[in-house]
Tab-separated table of C-alpha atoms and ligand atoms in Angstrom:
chain	number	residue	atom	x	y	z
A	6	MET	CA	2.128	163.332	116.731
A	7	HIS	CA	2.894	163.700	113.561
A	8	PRO	CA	6.479	162.028	112.471
A	9	ALA	CA	8.681	165.396	111.356
A	10	LEU	CA	7.856	166.824	114.957
A	11	ARG	CA	8.513	164.221	116.833
A	12	ARG	CA	11.832	164.197	115.231
A	13	GLU	CA	12.142	167.959	115.540
A	14	LEU	CA	11.207	167.529	119.232
A	15	PHE	CA	13.807	164.113	119.655
A	16	GLY	CA	16.416	166.657	117.812
A	17	ALA	CA	16.068	169.700	120.503
A	18	LEU	CA	16.086	167.755	123.218
A	19	LEU	CA	18.959	165.633	121.898
A	20	TRP	CA	20.510	169.518	121.301
A	21	ALA	CA	19.908	170.170	124.481
A	22	ALA	CA	21.007	167.746	125.568
A	23	LEU	CA	24.998	167.884	123.828
A	24	GLY	CA	24.859	171.758	124.910
A	25	ALA	CA	24.376	171.310	128.727
A	26	LEU	CA	26.830	167.936	127.970
A	27	GLY	CA	29.471	170.630	126.816
A	28	GLY	CA	29.054	173.255	129.669
A	29	TYR	CA	29.953	170.559	131.640
A	30	TRP	CA	32.828	168.831	130.096
A	31	LEU	CA	33.793	173.302	129.953
A	32	GLY	CA	32.871	173.350	133.799
A	33	GLY	CA	29.152	174.935	133.870
A	34	ALA	CA	26.206	172.282	132.477
A	35	TRP	CA	23.369	174.760	132.900
A	36	ILE	CA	25.411	177.606	130.440
A	37	GLY	CA	25.874	175.004	128.105
A	38	LEU	CA	21.802	174.002	127.795
A	39	ALA	CA	20.642	178.198	127.956
A	40	ALA	CA	23.731	178.275	124.701
A	41	ALA	CA	22.656	175.709	123.210
A	42	LEU	CA	18.469	176.916	123.585
A	43	ALA	CA	19.281	180.042	122.942
A	44	LEU	CA	21.573	178.450	119.460
A	45	ARG	CA	18.107	176.748	118.789
A	46	LEU	CA	15.379	179.745	118.899
A	47	GLY	CA	17.948	182.308	117.311
A	48	LEU	CA	17.121	179.317	114.276
A	49	TYR	CA	13.897	179.291	114.947
A	50	ILE	CA	13.702	182.880	114.790
A	51	ARG	CA	15.534	183.349	111.877
A	52	TYR	CA	13.006	180.807	109.570
A	53	LEU	CA	9.776	182.768	111.222
A	54	ALA	CA	11.908	185.799	109.787
A	55	GLY	CA	11.813	184.294	106.306
A	56	LEU	CA	8.712	182.989	106.208
A	57	ARG	CA	7.272	186.314	107.019
A	58	ALA	CA	9.524	188.615	104.221
A	59	TRP	CA	8.812	185.443	101.936
A	60	LEU	CA	4.782	186.257	102.844
A	61	ASP	CA	4.737	190.213	101.720
A	62	GLN	CA	6.260	188.599	98.554
A	63	PRO	CA	5.957	185.862	97.597
A	64	LYS	CA	6.888	186.181	93.895
A	65	ARG	CA	9.955	187.882	94.750
A	66	ARG	CA	11.457	185.932	97.584
A	67	ASP	CA	12.445	182.491	98.613
A	68	LEU	CA	11.715	180.696	101.384
A	69	PRO	CA	14.581	179.725	103.535
A	70	LEU	CA	16.739	177.235	103.414
A	71	ALA	CA	15.031	174.520	106.196
A	72	GLY	CA	15.227	170.689	107.115
A	73	GLY	CA	13.149	168.893	109.300
A	74	VAL	CA	9.834	170.045	110.070
A	75	TRP	CA	10.706	173.759	108.914
A	76	GLY	CA	12.006	172.629	105.139
A	77	GLU	CA	8.858	170.519	105.499
A	78	VAL	CA	6.299	173.305	106.582
A	79	PHE	CA	8.163	175.504	103.960
A	80	ASP	CA	8.292	172.445	101.097
A	81	GLY	CA	4.062	172.651	102.036
A	82	LEU	CA	3.605	176.149	101.224
A	83	LEU	CA	5.573	175.795	98.325
A	84	ASN	CA	3.719	173.006	96.836
A	85	LEU	CA	0.368	174.598	97.871
A	86	GLN	CA	1.182	178.540	96.276
A	87	LYS	CA	2.196	176.605	93.037
A	88	ARG	CA	-1.220	174.903	93.007
A	89	ASN	CA	-3.240	178.363	93.277
A	90	ARG	CA	-0.726	179.638	90.248
A	91	LYS	CA	-1.862	176.911	88.628
A	92	ARG	CA	-6.029	177.259	89.817
A	93	LYS	CA	-5.720	180.881	89.118
A	94	LYS	CA	-4.288	181.374	84.933
A	95	LYS	CA	-7.741	178.012	84.666
A	96	LEU	CA	-9.541	180.104	86.040
A	97	ALA	CA	-8.346	183.314	84.410
A	98	ALA	CA	-8.035	181.685	81.065
A	99	ILE	CA	-12.379	180.013	81.604
A	100	LEU	CA	-13.006	183.827	81.880
A	101	ALA	CA	-10.989	185.029	79.400
A	102	GLU	CA	-13.106	182.869	77.311
A	103	PHE	CA	-15.921	183.787	78.697
A	104	GLN	CA	-15.492	187.220	77.942
A	105	ALA	CA	-14.977	186.212	74.385
A	106	SER	CA	-17.919	184.126	73.771
A	107	THR	CA	-19.989	187.028	75.466
A	108	GLU	CA	-18.135	189.591	73.050
A	109	ALA	CA	-19.264	187.636	70.190
A	110	LEU	CA	-22.897	187.824	70.850
A	111	PRO	CA	-24.964	189.420	68.948
A	112	ASP	CA	-27.232	189.988	72.106
A	113	GLY	CA	-26.807	192.877	74.578
A	114	ALA	CA	-26.164	191.106	78.172
A	115	VAL	CA	-25.558	193.405	81.147
A	116	VAL	CA	-25.316	192.477	84.743
A	117	LEU	CA	-26.649	194.046	87.533
A	118	GLY	CA	-25.982	194.270	90.712
A	119	PRO	CA	-28.374	195.063	93.339
A	120	SER	CA	-29.803	198.126	93.244
A	121	GLY	CA	-29.916	197.827	89.922
A	122	GLU	CA	-26.015	199.403	88.921
A	123	ILE	CA	-24.195	197.876	86.257
A	124	VAL	CA	-21.095	196.173	86.852
A	125	TRP	CA	-20.919	194.680	83.995
A	126	PHE	CA	-21.463	194.730	79.854
A	127	ASN	CA	-20.592	193.100	76.665
A	128	ALA	CA	-19.805	195.085	72.869
A	129	ALA	CA	-23.547	193.962	71.522
A	130	ALA	CA	-25.102	196.385	74.700
A	131	GLN	CA	-23.082	198.516	73.875
A	132	ALA	CA	-24.393	199.147	70.884
A	133	LEU	CA	-27.821	198.947	71.386
A	134	LEU	CA	-28.888	199.961	74.412
A	135	GLY	CA	-25.680	203.225	73.821
A	136	LEU	CA	-24.046	201.943	77.380
A	137	ARG	CA	-20.200	203.515	77.744
A	138	LEU	CA	-17.247	201.859	79.008
A	139	PRO	CA	-16.203	202.347	81.556
A	140	GLN	CA	-18.305	205.722	82.018
A	141	ASP	CA	-21.545	203.724	82.947
A	142	LEU	CA	-20.152	201.076	84.736
A	143	GLY	CA	-21.550	201.615	88.344
A	144	LEU	CA	-24.622	203.356	87.406
A	145	ARG	CA	-28.540	202.588	88.147
A	146	VAL	CA	-29.299	201.309	84.335
A	147	ALA	CA	-32.605	202.737	84.602
A	148	ASN	CA	-31.330	206.112	84.327
A	149	LEU	CA	-29.501	205.417	81.339
A	150	VAL	CA	-32.132	203.297	79.709
A	151	ARG	CA	-34.915	205.576	80.037
A	152	VAL	CA	-37.755	203.481	78.051
A	153	PRO	CA	-41.141	203.935	80.061
A	154	VAL	CA	-41.786	199.997	78.789
A	155	PHE	CA	-38.765	198.987	80.218
A	156	THR	CA	-38.338	201.153	83.246
A	157	GLU	CA	-42.014	199.838	84.063
A	158	TYR	CA	-41.246	196.522	83.334
A	159	PHE	CA	-38.039	197.043	85.869
A	160	ALA	CA	-39.726	198.005	88.954
A	161	ARG	CA	-41.865	195.109	88.306
A	162	GLU	CA	-40.639	192.249	90.957
A	163	ASP	CA	-41.539	189.243	88.374
A	164	TYR	CA	-39.727	189.056	85.590
A	165	GLY	CA	-41.604	186.506	83.150
A	166	GLY	CA	-41.787	187.046	79.870
A	167	GLU	CA	-40.377	189.746	77.827
A	168	VAL	CA	-41.279	193.166	77.101
A	169	GLU	CA	-40.498	195.242	73.390
A	170	GLY	CA	-40.375	198.613	73.218
A	171	PRO	CA	-38.698	200.795	71.119
A	172	SER	CA	-34.450	201.453	71.434
A	173	PRO	CA	-33.239	204.385	73.843
A	174	LEU	CA	-31.080	205.523	70.509
A	175	ASN	CA	-33.431	204.535	67.706
A	176	PRO	CA	-37.465	204.865	68.346
A	177	ASP	CA	-37.298	202.848	65.296
A	178	SER	CA	-35.934	199.806	66.079
A	179	THR	CA	-37.595	197.831	68.340
A	180	LEU	CA	-35.979	195.757	71.376
A	181	SER	CA	-36.844	193.249	73.075
A	182	TYR	CA	-35.898	193.309	77.110
A	183	ARG	CA	-35.793	190.233	78.986
A	184	ILE	CA	-34.494	189.978	82.112
A	185	ILE	CA	-32.913	186.621	85.005
A	186	PRO	CA	-32.321	186.942	87.903
A	187	TYR	CA	-30.173	184.910	89.780
A	188	GLY	CA	-28.051	184.544	92.196
A	189	ALA	CA	-27.812	186.824	95.933
A	190	GLY	CA	-29.770	189.593	93.724
A	191	GLN	CA	-28.111	190.361	90.825
A	192	ARG	CA	-29.792	190.034	87.745
A	193	LEU	CA	-28.945	189.560	84.231
A	194	LEU	CA	-30.240	192.019	81.680
A	195	ILE	CA	-30.715	190.258	78.531
A	196	VAL	CA	-31.303	192.725	74.830
A	197	ARG	CA	-32.211	191.827	71.457
A	198	ASP	CA	-32.898	193.949	67.921
A	199	VAL	CA	-36.623	192.571	67.297
A	200	SER	CA	-36.990	194.931	64.415
A	201	GLU	CA	-36.527	192.561	61.002
A	202	LEU	CA	-38.068	189.838	63.160
A	203	LYS	CA	-41.665	192.594	63.616
A	204	ARG	CA	-41.115	193.803	59.835
A	205	LEU	CA	-41.793	190.393	59.126
A	206	GLU	CA	-44.898	190.382	61.062
A	207	THR	CA	-46.159	193.419	60.334
A	208	ALA	CA	-45.467	192.774	55.990
A	209	ARG	CA	-46.684	189.167	57.025
A	210	ARG	CA	-49.916	191.183	58.230
A	211	ASP	CA	-50.612	193.147	55.787
A	212	PHE	CA	-49.575	190.697	52.520
A	213	VAL	CA	-52.656	188.162	54.233
A	214	ALA	CA	-55.180	191.443	55.495
A	215	ASN	CA	-54.498	193.027	51.477
A	216	ALA	CA	-55.139	189.647	50.327
A	217	SER	CA	-58.219	188.974	51.940
A	218	HIS	CA	-59.531	192.125	50.369
A	219	GLU	CA	-58.574	191.703	47.083
A	220	LEU	CA	-60.249	188.201	47.433
A	221	ARG	CA	-63.310	190.088	48.930
A	222	THR	CA	-65.053	191.612	45.809
A	223	PRO	CA	-64.715	189.277	43.304
A	224	LEU	CA	-66.498	186.531	45.157
A	225	THR	CA	-69.150	188.812	45.993
A	226	VAL	CA	-69.830	188.935	41.994
A	227	LEU	CA	-69.040	185.038	41.761
A	228	ARG	CA	-71.593	185.038	44.850
A	229	GLY	CA	-74.250	187.609	42.619
A	230	TYR	CA	-74.459	185.678	39.438
A	231	LEU	CA	-74.766	182.192	41.585
A	232	ASP	CA	-77.821	183.640	44.049
A	233	ALA	CA	-79.301	184.540	40.413
A	234	LEU	CA	-79.001	181.589	38.909
A	235	GLU	CA	-80.508	179.608	41.769
A	236	PRO	CA	-84.364	180.735	40.866
A	237	GLU	CA	-84.282	179.187	37.336
A	238	THR	CA	-82.148	176.174	38.154
A	239	ARG	CA	-85.771	175.734	40.054
A	240	GLN	CA	-87.897	177.104	37.108
A	241	GLY	CA	-86.479	176.292	33.453
A	242	ALA	CA	-86.354	172.673	33.494
A	243	ALA	CA	-83.051	173.129	31.197
A	244	LEU	CA	-81.711	173.997	33.840
A	245	ALA	CA	-82.431	171.509	36.186
A	246	ALA	CA	-78.832	169.427	36.166
A	247	TRP	CA	-77.570	172.309	37.288
A	248	HIS	CA	-79.323	172.707	41.242
A	249	ALA	CA	-77.185	170.433	42.952
A	250	PRO	CA	-73.827	172.401	41.985
A	251	LEU	CA	-75.282	175.796	41.914
A	252	SER	CA	-76.025	175.079	45.566
A	253	GLU	CA	-73.037	173.592	46.461
A	254	MET	CA	-71.227	176.265	44.645
A	255	ARG	CA	-72.899	179.041	46.835
A	256	ASN	CA	-72.206	177.207	49.590
A	257	GLN	CA	-68.495	176.754	48.863
A	258	ALA	CA	-68.816	180.464	47.880
A	259	ALA	CA	-70.378	181.378	51.341
A	260	ARG	CA	-67.668	179.542	53.047
A	261	MET	CA	-64.872	181.810	51.346
A	262	GLU	CA	-66.647	184.578	52.507
A	263	ALA	CA	-66.347	183.161	56.210
A	264	LEU	CA	-63.409	182.954	56.150
A	265	ILE	CA	-61.758	186.230	54.495
A	266	HIS	CA	-64.764	188.008	57.215
A	267	ASP	CA	-62.484	185.809	59.842
A	268	LEU	CA	-59.654	187.107	58.108
A	269	LEU	CA	-59.946	190.409	57.808
A	270	LYS	CA	-60.947	190.445	61.082
A	271	LEU	CA	-58.327	188.759	62.577
A	272	ALA	CA	-56.193	191.014	60.547
A	273	ARG	CA	-57.644	193.873	62.013
A	274	LEU	CA	-57.636	192.800	66.295
A	275	GLU	CA	-53.162	192.313	65.553
A	276	SER	CA	-52.542	195.254	63.758
A	277	ASP	CA	-54.967	197.614	65.407
A	278	VAL	CA	-53.565	200.763	67.235
A	279	ILE	CA	-56.006	199.639	70.701
A	280	GLN	CA	-58.123	202.607	71.755
A	281	THR	CA	-57.452	204.152	75.055
A	282	ARG	CA	-60.951	205.147	74.880
A	283	GLN	CA	-63.797	202.668	75.200
A	284	ASP	CA	-67.675	202.667	75.016
A	285	LEU	CA	-69.297	201.290	78.279
A	286	LEU	CA	-71.111	197.977	77.133
A	287	ASP	CA	-74.328	196.232	78.582
A	288	VAL	CA	-72.947	192.857	78.498
A	289	PRO	CA	-76.484	191.029	79.977
A	290	ARG	CA	-78.591	192.771	76.623
A	291	MET	CA	-75.508	191.694	74.887
A	292	LEU	CA	-75.513	188.306	75.944
A	293	GLU	CA	-78.886	187.675	75.422
A	294	ARG	CA	-78.857	188.584	71.537
A	295	VAL	CA	-76.307	186.150	71.326
A	296	LEU	CA	-78.654	183.631	73.081
A	297	GLU	CA	-81.048	184.411	70.755
A	298	GLU	CA	-78.698	183.285	68.211
A	299	ALA	CA	-77.499	180.373	69.061
A	300	LYS	CA	-81.279	179.644	69.347
A	301	ALA	CA	-80.994	179.578	66.748
A	302	MET	CA	-78.689	177.860	65.337
A	303	SER	CA	-78.826	175.114	67.073
A	304	LYS	CA	-82.943	174.576	66.023
A	305	GLY	CA	-84.388	173.594	68.887
A	306	GLN	CA	-81.568	170.837	69.483
A	307	HIS	CA	-79.984	171.753	72.500
A	308	ARG	CA	-80.898	172.911	76.083
A	309	PHE	CA	-80.137	176.274	77.206
A	310	GLU	CA	-79.040	177.549	79.926
A	311	PHE	CA	-78.534	181.522	81.154
A	312	GLU	CA	-77.377	183.242	84.246
A	313	ALA	CA	-76.422	187.364	83.864
A	314	GLN	CA	-75.490	189.354	86.563
A	315	PRO	CA	-78.592	192.021	85.465
A	316	ASP	CA	-75.590	195.807	86.381
A	317	LEU	CA	-72.319	194.618	85.986
A	318	LYS	CA	-71.129	195.989	83.068
A	319	LEU	CA	-67.415	196.205	81.135
A	320	PHE	CA	-65.069	198.887	79.651
A	321	GLY	CA	-64.537	197.109	75.726
A	322	ARG	CA	-64.871	197.443	72.141
A	323	GLU	CA	-68.722	196.754	71.777
A	324	SER	CA	-67.438	194.931	67.704
A	325	GLU	CA	-64.376	192.496	69.675
A	326	VAL	CA	-66.459	191.518	72.875
A	327	GLN	CA	-69.475	190.739	70.536
A	328	SER	CA	-67.010	188.543	69.406
A	329	ILE	CA	-66.028	186.744	72.241
A	330	PHE	CA	-69.425	185.986	72.666
A	331	GLY	CA	-70.133	184.964	69.711
A	332	ASN	CA	-67.848	182.753	68.602
A	333	LEU	CA	-67.509	181.035	72.128
A	334	VAL	CA	-71.302	180.497	72.480
A	335	ALA	CA	-71.350	179.471	68.631
A	336	ASN	CA	-68.756	176.625	69.373
A	337	ALA	CA	-70.397	175.133	71.867
A	338	VAL	CA	-73.460	174.765	69.950
A	339	GLN	CA	-71.270	173.338	66.727
A	340	TYR	CA	-70.006	170.982	69.151
A	341	THR	CA	-72.292	169.598	71.085
A	342	PRO	CA	-74.546	166.924	69.908
A	343	ALA	CA	-78.357	167.352	69.837
A	344	GLY	CA	-80.034	166.848	73.318
A	345	GLY	CA	-77.115	168.476	75.107
A	346	ILE	CA	-77.268	171.778	77.229
A	347	VAL	CA	-75.911	175.063	76.567
A	348	ARG	CA	-74.737	177.203	79.845
A	349	ILE	CA	-74.041	181.011	79.391
A	350	ARG	CA	-72.868	182.684	82.825
A	351	TRP	CA	-71.643	186.247	83.643
A	352	TRP	CA	-71.234	187.191	86.909
A	353	GLY	CA	-67.952	189.223	88.723
A	354	ASP	CA	-66.217	188.873	92.040
A	355	ASP	CA	-63.706	191.210	94.075
A	356	GLN	CA	-61.138	189.716	91.512
A	357	GLY	CA	-63.031	190.925	88.054
A	358	ALA	CA	-65.632	190.445	85.566
A	359	HIS	CA	-66.226	186.571	83.888
A	360	PHE	CA	-68.362	184.980	80.996
A	361	SER	CA	-67.932	181.423	80.796
A	362	VAL	CA	-69.491	179.428	78.428
A	363	ALA	CA	-70.367	175.422	79.839
A	364	ASP	CA	-71.292	172.324	77.253
A	365	THR	CA	-72.504	168.927	77.324
A	366	GLY	CA	-70.468	168.377	74.346
A	367	ILE	CA	-67.652	166.109	72.176
A	368	GLY	CA	-65.413	167.769	74.458
A	369	ILE	CA	-61.512	167.905	73.402
A	370	ALA	CA	-58.834	166.110	74.526
A	371	GLU	CA	-55.699	167.388	76.669
A	372	LYS	CA	-52.986	167.992	74.158
A	373	ASP	CA	-54.843	169.721	72.302
A	374	ILE	CA	-55.750	172.088	74.445
A	375	PRO	CA	-53.598	174.489	74.421
A	376	ARG	CA	-53.273	174.492	70.426
A	377	ILE	CA	-56.655	174.944	69.638
A	378	THR	CA	-56.296	179.067	69.605
A	379	GLU	CA	-53.922	178.877	67.144
A	380	ARG	CA	-54.815	179.895	64.041
A	381	PHE	CA	-56.739	176.646	61.218
A	382	TYR	CA	-56.188	173.878	64.190
A	383	ARG	CA	-58.804	171.744	63.848
A	384	VAL	CA	-59.127	168.914	66.412
A	385	ASP	CA	-61.448	167.717	63.236
A	386	ALA	CA	-61.019	169.379	60.539
A	387	ALA	CA	-63.654	167.217	58.657
A	388	ARG	CA	-65.947	168.224	61.087
A	389	SER	CA	-65.379	171.824	61.551
A	390	ARG	CA	-65.323	172.226	58.045
A	391	ALA	CA	-69.016	170.722	58.415
A	392	GLY	CA	-70.522	173.220	60.470
A	393	GLY	CA	-69.368	175.840	58.918
A	394	GLY	CA	-66.380	176.402	61.268
A	395	THR	CA	-63.328	178.184	59.707
A	396	GLY	CA	-61.271	177.704	61.905
A	397	LEU	CA	-60.295	181.065	63.350
A	398	GLY	CA	-63.209	181.994	66.030
A	399	LEU	CA	-60.514	180.743	68.995
A	400	SER	CA	-57.571	183.293	67.385
A	401	ILE	CA	-60.506	185.991	67.008
A	402	VAL	CA	-61.547	185.559	70.572
A	403	LYS	CA	-58.000	184.936	72.007
A	404	HIS	CA	-56.721	188.031	70.654
A	405	ALA	CA	-60.025	190.063	71.537
A	406	LEU	CA	-59.355	189.819	75.028
A	407	GLU	CA	-55.785	190.253	75.336
A	408	ARG	CA	-56.534	193.314	74.136
A	409	HIS	CA	-59.776	193.493	76.780
A	410	GLU	CA	-56.650	192.975	79.492
A	411	GLY	CA	-58.656	189.381	79.017
A	412	ARG	CA	-57.841	185.997	79.976
A	413	LEU	CA	-59.104	182.804	78.548
A	414	GLN	CA	-59.360	179.287	80.523
A	415	ILE	CA	-59.751	176.838	78.985
A	416	GLU	CA	-61.500	172.854	80.461
A	417	SER	CA	-62.197	170.041	79.230
A	418	GLU	CA	-62.730	166.357	78.772
A	419	LEU	CA	-62.719	163.957	75.973
A	420	GLY	CA	-67.589	163.228	75.756
A	421	VAL	CA	-67.905	165.091	78.791
A	422	GLY	CA	-68.523	168.689	78.343
A	423	SER	CA	-66.436	171.935	77.680
A	424	THR	CA	-66.146	175.439	79.327
A	425	PHE	CA	-64.517	178.383	78.144
A	426	THR	CA	-64.301	181.372	81.322
A	427	CYS	CA	-63.033	184.255	79.535
A	428	HIS	CA	-62.149	186.721	82.789
A	429	PHE	CA	-61.863	190.158	82.914
A	430	PRO	CA	-59.729	192.376	85.388
A	431	PRO	CA	-61.463	194.731	87.661
A	432	HIS	CA	-60.830	197.640	86.957
A	433	ARG	CA	-62.382	196.394	83.517
A	434	VAL	CA	-66.065	196.665	85.326
A	435	HIS	CA	-68.485	198.803	86.540
A	436	ARG	CA	-71.618	197.925	88.627
A	437	GLY	CA	-74.490	199.505	88.620
A	438	GLU	CA	-76.209	202.400	86.296
A	439	ALA	CA	-73.514	203.869	84.130
A	440	ARG	CA	-71.541	206.984	85.556
A	441	SER	CA	-70.183	207.664	82.550
A	442	GLU	CA	-69.587	206.102	78.630
A	443	ARG	CA	-66.195	206.482	78.534
A	444	TYR	CA	-62.581	204.099	79.894
A	445	SER	CA	-59.718	204.785	79.050
A	446	THR	CA	-56.876	201.790	79.884
A	447	ALA	CA	-54.632	204.562	82.122
A	448	HIS	CA	-57.342	203.423	84.450
Y	8	ADP	P1	-63.797	176.655	64.741
Y	8	ADP	O1	-64.330	177.070	63.353
Y	8	ADP	O2	-63.081	175.439	63.673
Y	8	ADP	O3	-64.308	176.035	65.127
Y	8	ADP	P2	-62.661	177.381	66.701
Y	8	ADP	O4	-60.884	177.956	66.856
Y	8	ADP	O5	-63.545	178.209	66.402
Y	8	ADP	O6	-62.845	176.869	64.411
Y	8	ADP	O7	-62.427	176.734	67.390
Y	8	ADP	C1	-60.699	175.324	66.886
Y	8	ADP	C2	-60.754	174.065	66.985
Y	8	ADP	O8	-60.906	174.161	68.570
Y	8	ADP	C3	-62.028	173.571	66.855
Y	8	ADP	O9	-61.835	173.086	65.280
Y	8	ADP	C4	-62.633	172.371	67.684
Y	8	ADP	O10	-62.170	171.200	67.052
Y	8	ADP	C5	-62.223	172.831	68.637
Y	8	ADP	N1	-63.703	173.090	69.364
Y	8	ADP	C6	-63.376	174.683	70.023
Y	8	ADP	N2	-64.847	175.248	70.990
Y	8	ADP	C7	-65.223	173.847	71.122
Y	8	ADP	C8	-66.438	173.693	71.703
Y	8	ADP	N3	-66.779	173.761	73.116
Y	8	ADP	N4	-66.249	171.463	72.192
Y	8	ADP	C9	-65.575	170.682	72.154
Y	8	ADP	N5	-63.966	170.821	70.482
Y	8	ADP	C10	-64.148	172.616	70.688
């Protein structure tokens, strides 16, 4: 038993004994005992009433002054109350700090409840999305932010990555929307204004495209003169010494032309709005042509294996799909030493259609694989240049594939070989004879 309780019990017993003794002295021990216990009970009830009143209004009332166990209980309660007040103050300070920092954030932040209702948002969210305080609290965000890209993203179960779409207030500015799930069904919506970034990106793209375009004409003129001079160096003895330099100049001019061609192609892939209607492509026939070109490039140094499902067709843009196949097969030939094997496959299953090129070439180190689709990234720049590579081939493949809702998978081992596989989704695939010559991405 707690010592304070023991003391209280002892006090009560002493009190009862004194009552009984007093009563005995006055002529009735039982009456004395009952009177003493009634007094004690009255005291307890008074303390309880004081406690009850204090619980109702702890700020306005004081706890009764008491000794013994009651005093200890009241002191404990007062301490508890003091500690709670301190904690509350600390929490309020943290909350105020958090609110001040989120208000200062340039990004919009909106806290959403389990059914997508708005629980809280900061000042940037008001400015970017046009949310109003307090009217919009409790309303569903999907009803307020009526931007199709966002609505679609919001309805999705997995919120990997972010989406870009127009602002609900101004269709000329672009916002990036990102949803982060947390807690029990809570979601945090982060909105950023990326208009400036978009403008810069467009300016960079336009600059590269314009510069490449402008370079094309002077280069064609130079190439023309070099081509015209070439026979002269072979015939006229006076120009014979120029034969080797001229042929090198022609090689370099051809390299520049290839670079400009690839840069323009990449710029077009990045800037063209994807067409909703596309052609049904006879992939097996296209691949036969790619195979012929690869054989010409290999000059009999490689063995080719070819396997294509004859009736498997793809909805897409011929020039872009041709770039995908052509670049991957050309790379396989270029990075496979003489005597190696290049295996081209085109097949379909319930996941869609797949195109793969496997080679027994030099392979790619694991650390380089994530980077080789970057512009101008080459594992061995000298080797790539020597083979006429521009360093842009895989970037073109990646962009062209994205425009066909495809995905590139790269598996490779140094010194063993590489396999590049393109996966196309089922709704882009058509089996059998042409049903219609057109495809709409709305499928
Ligand atoms: P490049 O014009 O240099 O071939 P790409 O963008 O087509 O440019 O390829 C980028 C780099 O990826 C190449 O420089 C090469 O190092 C590596 N690479 C691409 N395909 C293969 C392959 N089949 N085997 C080994 N390395 C490859």
